[in-house]
mmCIF file of C-alpha atoms in Angstrom:
data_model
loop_
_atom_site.group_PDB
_atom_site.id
_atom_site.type_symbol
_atom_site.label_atom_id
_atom_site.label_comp_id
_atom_site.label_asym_id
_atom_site.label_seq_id
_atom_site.Cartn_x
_atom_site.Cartn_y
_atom_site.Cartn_z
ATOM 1 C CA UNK F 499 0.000 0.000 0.000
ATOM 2 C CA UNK F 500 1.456 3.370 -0.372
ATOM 3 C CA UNK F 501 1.309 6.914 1.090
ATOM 4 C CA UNK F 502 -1.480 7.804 -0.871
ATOM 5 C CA UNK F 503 -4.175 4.916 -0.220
ATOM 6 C CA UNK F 504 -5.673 5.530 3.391
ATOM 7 C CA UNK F 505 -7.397 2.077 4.289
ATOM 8 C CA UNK F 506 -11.225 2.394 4.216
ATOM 9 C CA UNK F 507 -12.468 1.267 7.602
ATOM 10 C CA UNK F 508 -14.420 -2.009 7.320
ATOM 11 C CA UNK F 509 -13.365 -2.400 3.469
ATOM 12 C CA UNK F 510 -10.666 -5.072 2.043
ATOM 13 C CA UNK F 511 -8.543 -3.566 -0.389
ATOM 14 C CA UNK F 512 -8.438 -5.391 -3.512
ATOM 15 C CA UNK F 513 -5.277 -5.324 -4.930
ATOM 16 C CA UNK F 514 -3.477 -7.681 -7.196
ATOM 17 C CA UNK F 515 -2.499 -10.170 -4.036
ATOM 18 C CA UNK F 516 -5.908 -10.535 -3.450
ATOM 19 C CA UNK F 517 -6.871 -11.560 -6.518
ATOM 20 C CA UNK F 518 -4.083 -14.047 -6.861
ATOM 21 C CA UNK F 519 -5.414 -15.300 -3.156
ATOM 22 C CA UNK F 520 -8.735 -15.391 -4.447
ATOM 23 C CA UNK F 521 -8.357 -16.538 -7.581
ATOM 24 C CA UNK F 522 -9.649 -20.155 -6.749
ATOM 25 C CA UNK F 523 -12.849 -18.322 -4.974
ATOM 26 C CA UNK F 524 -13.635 -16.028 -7.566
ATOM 27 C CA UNK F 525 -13.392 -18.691 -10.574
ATOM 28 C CA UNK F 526 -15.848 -21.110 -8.593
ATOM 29 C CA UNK F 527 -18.084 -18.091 -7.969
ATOM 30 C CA UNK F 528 -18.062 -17.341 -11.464
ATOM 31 C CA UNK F 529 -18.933 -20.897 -12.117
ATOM 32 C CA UNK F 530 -22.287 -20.395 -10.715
ATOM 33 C CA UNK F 531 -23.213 -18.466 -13.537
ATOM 34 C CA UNK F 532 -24.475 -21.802 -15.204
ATOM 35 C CA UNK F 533 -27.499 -23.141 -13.474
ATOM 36 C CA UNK F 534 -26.269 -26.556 -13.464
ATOM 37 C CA UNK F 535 -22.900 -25.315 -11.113
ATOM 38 C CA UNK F 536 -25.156 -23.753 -8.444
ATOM 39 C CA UNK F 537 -27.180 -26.726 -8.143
ATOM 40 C CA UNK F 538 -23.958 -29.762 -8.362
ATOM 41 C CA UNK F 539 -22.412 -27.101 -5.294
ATOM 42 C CA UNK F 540 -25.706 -27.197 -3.542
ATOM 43 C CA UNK F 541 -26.001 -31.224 -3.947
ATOM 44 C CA UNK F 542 -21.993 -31.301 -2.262
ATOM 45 C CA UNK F 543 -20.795 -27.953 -1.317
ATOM 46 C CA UNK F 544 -17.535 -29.628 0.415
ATOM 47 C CA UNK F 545 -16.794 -31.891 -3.369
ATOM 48 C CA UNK F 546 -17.754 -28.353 -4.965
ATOM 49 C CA UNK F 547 -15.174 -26.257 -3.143
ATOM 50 C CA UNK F 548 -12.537 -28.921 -3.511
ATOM 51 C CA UNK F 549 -13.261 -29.039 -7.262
ATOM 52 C CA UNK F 550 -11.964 -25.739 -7.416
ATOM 53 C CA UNK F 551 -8.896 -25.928 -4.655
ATOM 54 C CA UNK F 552 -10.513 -23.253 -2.288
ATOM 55 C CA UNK F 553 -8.199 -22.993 0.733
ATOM 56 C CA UNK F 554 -8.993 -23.934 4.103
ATOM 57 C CA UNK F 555 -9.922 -20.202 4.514
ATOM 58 C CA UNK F 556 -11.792 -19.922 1.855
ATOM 59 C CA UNK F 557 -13.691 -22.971 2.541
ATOM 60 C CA UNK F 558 -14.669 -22.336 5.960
ATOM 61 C CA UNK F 559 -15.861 -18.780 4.991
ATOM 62 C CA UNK F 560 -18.123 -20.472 2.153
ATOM 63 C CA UNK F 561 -19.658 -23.380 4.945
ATOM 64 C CA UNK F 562 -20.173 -20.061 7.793
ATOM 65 C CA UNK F 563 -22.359 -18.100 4.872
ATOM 66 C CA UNK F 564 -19.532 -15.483 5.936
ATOM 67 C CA UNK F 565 -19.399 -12.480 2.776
ATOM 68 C CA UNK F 566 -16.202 -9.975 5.054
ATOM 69 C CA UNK F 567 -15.106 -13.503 5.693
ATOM 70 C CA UNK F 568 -15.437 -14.553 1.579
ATOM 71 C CA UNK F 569 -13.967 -10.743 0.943
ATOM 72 C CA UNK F 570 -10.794 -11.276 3.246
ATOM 73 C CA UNK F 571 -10.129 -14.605 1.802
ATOM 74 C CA UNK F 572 -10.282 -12.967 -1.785
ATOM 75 C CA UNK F 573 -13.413 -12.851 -3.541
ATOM 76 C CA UNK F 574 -13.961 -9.823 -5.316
ATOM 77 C CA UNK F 575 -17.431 -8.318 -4.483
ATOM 78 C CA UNK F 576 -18.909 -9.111 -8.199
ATOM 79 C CA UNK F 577 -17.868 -12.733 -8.194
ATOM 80 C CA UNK F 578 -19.223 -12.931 -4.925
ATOM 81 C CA UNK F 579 -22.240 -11.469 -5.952
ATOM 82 C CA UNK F 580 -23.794 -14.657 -7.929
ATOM 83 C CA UNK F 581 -23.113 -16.711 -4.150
ATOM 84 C CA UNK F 582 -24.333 -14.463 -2.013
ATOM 85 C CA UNK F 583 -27.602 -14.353 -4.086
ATOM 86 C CA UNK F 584 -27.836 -17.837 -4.065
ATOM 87 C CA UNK F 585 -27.539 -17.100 -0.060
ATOM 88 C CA UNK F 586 -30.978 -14.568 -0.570
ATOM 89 C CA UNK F 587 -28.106 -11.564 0.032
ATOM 90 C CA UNK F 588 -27.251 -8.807 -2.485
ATOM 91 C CA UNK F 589 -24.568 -5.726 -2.189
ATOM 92 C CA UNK F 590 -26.600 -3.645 0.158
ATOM 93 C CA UNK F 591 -26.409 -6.466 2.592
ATOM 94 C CA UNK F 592 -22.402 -6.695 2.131
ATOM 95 C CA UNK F 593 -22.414 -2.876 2.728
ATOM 96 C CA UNK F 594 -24.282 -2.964 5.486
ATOM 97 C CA UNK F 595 -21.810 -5.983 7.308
ATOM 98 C CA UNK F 596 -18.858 -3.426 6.468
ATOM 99 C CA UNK F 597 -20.086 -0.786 8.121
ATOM 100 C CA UNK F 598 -21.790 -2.320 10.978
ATOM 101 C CA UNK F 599 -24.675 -0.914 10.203
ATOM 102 C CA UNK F 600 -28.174 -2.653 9.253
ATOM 103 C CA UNK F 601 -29.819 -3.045 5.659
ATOM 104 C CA UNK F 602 -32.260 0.052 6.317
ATOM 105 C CA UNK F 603 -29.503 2.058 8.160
ATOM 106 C CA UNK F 604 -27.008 1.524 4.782
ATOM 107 C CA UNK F 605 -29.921 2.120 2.475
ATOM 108 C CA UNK F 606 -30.513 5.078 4.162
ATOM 109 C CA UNK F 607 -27.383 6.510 4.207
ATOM 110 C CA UNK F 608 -26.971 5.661 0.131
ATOM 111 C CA UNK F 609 -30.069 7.451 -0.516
ATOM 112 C CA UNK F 610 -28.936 10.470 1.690
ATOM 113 C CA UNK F 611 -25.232 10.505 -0.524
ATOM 114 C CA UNK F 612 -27.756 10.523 -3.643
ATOM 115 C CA UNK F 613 -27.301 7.159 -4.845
#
């Protein structure tokens, strides 16, 4: 990190080691595109994440339902998108986990900033 990036509090940076860290995450996220990936992980989530190599980390933040978790282990928020919506989650749920905050206290604040 240099002088110039202040860490956002609550946020993982993504940077280029944490997409090589996630890169076994992120391509079995992206797998779920195809309807017939999100339902072989649902039949064997464990076989699933092995399929793909996920880490012990990574594996144990995909069994907890964990997003920050998924996030510090290297997913990258629009891979992880297609899981957490299998989970019933979207973004606004993620943003709300970061900033301790709940769903209608982060919508809230987005529609305050205007977006």
């Amino acid at each position: 990190m240099t002088a110039s990036h202040e860490p956002i509090p609550g946020t993982t940076i993504f940077d280029g080691r944490m997409a090589m860290k996630g890169y076994p995450l992120n391509k079995m996220c992206y797998s779920f595109n195809e309807a017939a990936a999100r339902q072989e992980f649902l039949a064997d989530e464990d076989a699933y994440c092995a399929k793909f190599g996920l880490t012990d980390e990574q594996k144990t933040a995909v069994r907890e339902r964990n997003a920050l978790a998924l996030l510090a282990a290297g997913g990258n928020i629009y891979y992880l998108a297609k899981f957490i919506g299998m989970l019933g989650l979207n973004v606004q749920d993620i943003g709300a986990q970061q900033t301790g905050m709940t769903v209608e206290e982060f919508k809230a604040k987005l529609k305050a900033a205007g977006n």
